[in-house]
Coordinates of C-alpha atoms in Angstrom, one line a residue:
X1 CA 98.4 106.2 86.8
X2 CA 95.6 108.6 87.5
X3 CA 93.7 108.4 90.8
X4 CA 90.4 110.1 91.7
X5 CA 88.4 110.4 94.9
X6 CA 84.7 110.6 94.2
X7 CA 81.2 110.4 95.4
X8 CA 78.8 107.8 93.8
X9 CA 75.5 106.5 95.2
X10 CA 76.2 108.2 98.5
X11 CA 79.6 106.5 99.0
X12 CA 83.0 108.1 98.8
X13 CA 85.7 106.0 97.1
X14 CA 89.0 106.2 95.4
X15 CA 89.4 104.9 91.9
X16 CA 91.7 104.6 89.0
X17 CA 90.8 106.7 86.0
X18 CA 91.1 105.2 82.5
X19 CA 89.7 107.0 79.5
X20 CA 86.3 108.4 80.8
X21 CA 85.8 105.6 83.3
X22 CA 86.7 105.3 87.0
X23 CA 87.4 101.8 88.5
X24 CA 86.9 101.6 92.2
X25 CA 89.8 100.7 94.5
X26 CA 89.4 98.4 97.6
X27 CA 91.0 101.1 99.7
X28 CA 93.1 104.3 99.2
X29 CA 96.1 104.8 96.9
X30 CA 98.2 105.1 100.0
X31 CA 97.5 101.5 101.1
X32 CA 97.9 98.1 99.5
X33 CA 94.9 98.4 97.2
X34 CA 93.2 96.2 94.5
X35 CA 91.4 97.5 91.5
X36 CA 87.9 96.2 91.5
X37 CA 85.5 95.6 88.6
X38 CA 83.1 98.2 89.9
X39 CA 83.1 101.1 87.4
X40 CA 81.4 104.4 86.7
X41 CA 81.5 106.8 83.9
X42 CA 83.3 109.9 85.1
X43 CA 80.3 112.0 84.1
X44 CA 78.2 110.0 86.6
X45 CA 80.3 110.7 89.7
X46 CA 81.1 113.8 91.8
X47 CA 84.8 114.4 91.9
X48 CA 86.1 115.4 95.3
X49 CA 89.3 116.9 96.6
X50 CA 91.7 114.1 95.5
X51 CA 92.8 113.0 99.0
X52 CA 92.2 113.9 102.7
X53 CA 95.5 115.5 103.9
X54 CA 96.4 115.6 107.6
X55 CA 98.2 118.9 106.7
X56 CA 98.6 121.3 103.8
X57 CA 101.9 123.1 103.4
X58 CA 102.6 125.8 100.8
X59 CA 105.7 127.5 99.4
X60 CA 105.9 131.3 98.9
X61 CA 108.0 133.1 96.3
X62 CA 109.1 130.0 94.4
X63 CA 109.2 131.4 90.9
X64 CA 111.5 134.3 89.9
X65 CA 108.6 135.8 87.9
X66 CA 106.6 136.1 91.1
X67 CA 109.3 137.9 93.0
X68 CA 109.0 141.3 91.2
X69 CA 111.5 143.6 93.0
X70 CA 111.8 141.3 96.1
X71 CA 115.0 139.4 96.7
X72 CA 114.9 135.7 96.1
X73 CA 114.6 133.4 99.2
X74 CA 117.7 131.6 100.3
X75 CA 115.7 128.6 101.6
X76 CA 112.1 127.5 101.0
X77 CA 109.5 129.9 102.4
X78 CA 107.0 127.5 103.9
X79 CA 103.6 128.2 105.5
X80 CA 100.5 126.2 106.4
X81 CA 97.1 126.2 104.9
X82 CA 94.2 124.7 107.0
X83 CA 92.6 121.4 105.9
X84 CA 89.2 123.1 106.4
X85 CA 90.1 125.4 103.4
X86 CA 90.3 122.4 101.1
X87 CA 87.7 122.1 98.4
X88 CA 87.4 120.0 95.2
X89 CA 86.7 120.4 91.5
X90 CA 83.5 122.3 90.8
X91 CA 83.1 123.5 94.5
X92 CA 82.6 127.2 95.0
X93 CA 85.3 129.6 96.1
X94 CA 83.7 132.1 98.5
X95 CA 85.0 135.6 98.2
X96 CA 84.7 137.2 101.6
X97 CA 82.7 140.4 101.5
X98 CA 85.3 142.3 103.6
X99 CA 88.3 141.6 101.4
X100 CA 89.3 144.1 98.8
X101 CA 91.1 141.8 96.4
X102 CA 91.0 138.0 96.1
X103 CA 93.6 136.4 93.8
X104 CA 94.0 133.0 92.2
X105 CA 97.4 131.4 92.4
X106 CA 97.8 128.3 90.1
X107 CA 100.2 125.8 91.6
X108 CA 101.5 122.2 91.1
X109 CA 100.7 120.3 94.3
X110 CA 102.8 117.4 95.6
X111 CA 100.9 114.5 97.2
X112 CA 103.0 112.6 99.8
X113 CA 102.9 108.8 99.6
X114 CA 104.0 107.6 103.0
X115 CA 105.1 108.6 106.4
X116 CA 108.6 110.1 106.3
X117 CA 110.9 112.3 108.3
X118 CA 114.3 113.9 107.6
X119 CA 114.6 112.5 104.0
X120 CA 117.5 113.4 101.7
X121 CA 117.0 115.1 98.4
X122 CA 118.2 112.0 96.7
X123 CA 115.5 109.9 98.4
X124 CA 112.7 112.5 98.4
X125 CA 110.9 111.4 95.3
X126 CA 110.4 107.9 96.7
X127 CA 108.0 109.4 99.1
X128 CA 105.9 111.2 96.5
X129 CA 102.7 109.5 95.2
X130 CA 101.9 112.0 92.5
X131 CA 100.7 115.5 91.7
X132 CA 97.5 117.5 91.3
X133 CA 96.4 121.0 90.4
X134 CA 96.0 123.6 93.2
X135 CA 94.8 127.1 93.7
X136 CA 96.4 129.0 96.6
X137 CA 93.6 131.5 96.9
X138 CA 94.9 134.7 98.5
X139 CA 93.2 137.7 100.0
X140 CA 95.8 140.3 99.3
X141 CA 94.7 143.1 101.7
X142 CA 94.6 140.6 104.5
X143 CA 98.0 139.3 103.5
X144 CA 99.5 142.8 103.7
X145 CA 97.8 143.9 106.8
X146 CA 97.8 140.9 109.1
X147 CA 100.9 139.8 111.1
X148 CA 100.7 136.4 109.5
X149 CA 98.7 134.7 106.7
X150 CA 96.2 132.8 108.8
X151 CA 93.1 134.1 107.0
X152 CA 94.6 135.5 103.8
X153 CA 95.6 132.0 102.7
X154 CA 93.5 129.6 104.8
X155 CA 89.9 131.0 105.0
X156 CA 87.2 128.4 104.1
X157 CA 87.4 127.4 100.4
X158 CA 90.9 129.0 99.9
X159 CA 92.6 125.6 98.9
X160 CA 90.9 124.1 95.8
X161 CA 92.7 121.0 94.6
X162 CA 92.1 118.3 91.9
X163 CA 90.8 116.9 89.7
X164 CA 93.1 113.9 89.9
X165 CA 96.4 112.6 91.4
X166 CA 98.7 111.7 88.5
X167 CA 101.8 109.6 89.2
X168 CA 103.6 109.5 85.8
X169 CA 104.3 113.0 84.8
X170 CA 107.6 114.8 84.9
X171 CA 106.8 117.4 87.6
X172 CA 110.0 119.3 86.8
X173 CA 108.9 120.4 83.3
X174 CA 105.1 120.7 82.8
X175 CA 103.2 123.7 81.8
X176 CA 101.0 125.3 84.4
X177 CA 98.3 127.9 83.5
X178 CA 95.5 129.8 85.3
X179 CA 92.5 131.2 83.5
X180 CA 89.7 133.5 84.7
X181 CA 86.6 133.3 82.6
X182 CA 88.7 131.7 79.9
X183 CA 91.4 134.3 79.7
X184 CA 94.9 133.1 80.7
X185 CA 96.4 135.1 83.6
X186 CA 99.3 132.9 84.4
X187 CA 101.4 130.5 82.3
X188 CA 104.8 129.0 83.0
X189 CA 106.7 125.7 83.1
X190 CA 107.5 124.1 86.4
X191 CA 111.2 124.0 85.3
X192 CA 111.4 127.6 86.6
X193 CA 110.7 126.6 90.2
X194 CA 113.4 128.2 92.4
X195 CA 113.4 125.2 94.8
X196 CA 112.5 121.9 93.0
X197 CA 110.3 119.2 94.5
X198 CA 113.1 117.0 96.0
X199 CA 114.5 120.1 97.8
X200 CA 111.0 121.0 99.1
X201 CA 110.1 117.5 100.4
X202 CA 113.5 117.1 102.0
X203 CA 113.5 120.6 103.6
X204 CA 110.0 120.2 105.0
X205 CA 110.7 116.7 106.3
X206 CA 113.7 118.0 108.3
X207 CA 111.2 119.7 110.7
X208 CA 107.8 118.1 110.2
X209 CA 106.9 114.4 109.8
X210 CA 105.1 114.0 106.4
X211 CA 102.3 111.5 106.2
X212 CA 100.2 109.8 103.5
X213 CA 98.0 112.3 101.7
X214 CA 99.8 115.4 102.9
X215 CA 99.9 118.2 100.3
X216 CA 102.7 120.6 99.4
X217 CA 101.6 123.5 97.2
X218 CA 104.8 124.4 95.4
X219 CA 104.4 128.1 94.5
X220 CA 102.9 130.2 91.8
X221 CA 104.4 132.0 88.8
X222 CA 103.9 135.5 87.4
X223 CA 101.2 137.9 88.3
X224 CA 98.0 136.2 89.6
X225 CA 94.6 137.3 88.5
X226 CA 91.8 138.7 90.6
X227 CA 88.6 136.6 91.2
X228 CA 85.3 138.4 91.5
X229 CA 81.7 137.3 92.0
X230 CA 80.4 135.2 89.2
X231 CA 83.9 134.3 87.8
X232 CA 85.1 130.9 86.9
X233 CA 88.7 130.1 87.7
X234 CA 90.6 127.2 86.0
X235 CA 94.0 125.8 86.9
X236 CA 95.4 123.5 84.2
X237 CA 98.6 121.5 84.4
X238 CA 99.8 119.5 81.5
X239 CA 99.3 115.8 82.0
X240 CA 96.9 116.3 85.0
X241 CA 93.9 118.1 83.8
X242 CA 91.8 121.2 84.7
X243 CA 90.7 122.2 88.2
X244 CA 87.6 124.5 87.7
X245 CA 85.9 126.4 90.4
X246 CA 83.2 129.1 90.3
X247 CA 83.6 132.2 92.5
X248 CA 80.8 133.7 94.6
X249 CA 80.6 136.7 96.9
X250 CA 79.9 135.8 100.5
X251 CA 76.3 136.5 101.4

């Protein structure tokens, strides 16, 4: 199933996407919903970030191709991204004028289905609603110079996500790619994740209660590409779709 969160006629709703139409739900995909007969062509709605998370977590150094000469982690390297950094498809990524380099990091994002705490790896997937595309936007000089990643990873517009939440893909073997102005800069299968999704959900839930709509960005492969003023960045994941965002220099 494919869910969308969208704006139509001044109202924000969730819907089920079939072909090029979206059918409105009575509530959210995290609740006991009904599919209504109220439909819109996708071309007539504004797609938004696919849910409203209470928190966004992200995983660093989770593909061997992103390690370079660094040692691999012995357990998941987890950090937070602010919910105020979240934007949706078509929204503009703002490149701060005082950062020297701003990179795109294409990532598979896990969407948590229900409230859970201290779950086992065997049970972890029962608490996952689905998956979306994400871009862990990163200001590299801030990341190097600051004592933590509070602004390098969480400045406004630094967490694009979308376009849909898809429930029925195999998240452990889908191709992820990132393109800047149509040129591919990253491309790899999620089968090369160092820590897989059950491990990530279980590990995080040992310490933090996960709630419906929470997001886990699962890490990025290879060498990310730089985003400059006027660029268009696309993150594509097989079976989900394309998350496209223009880039603009801060005024």
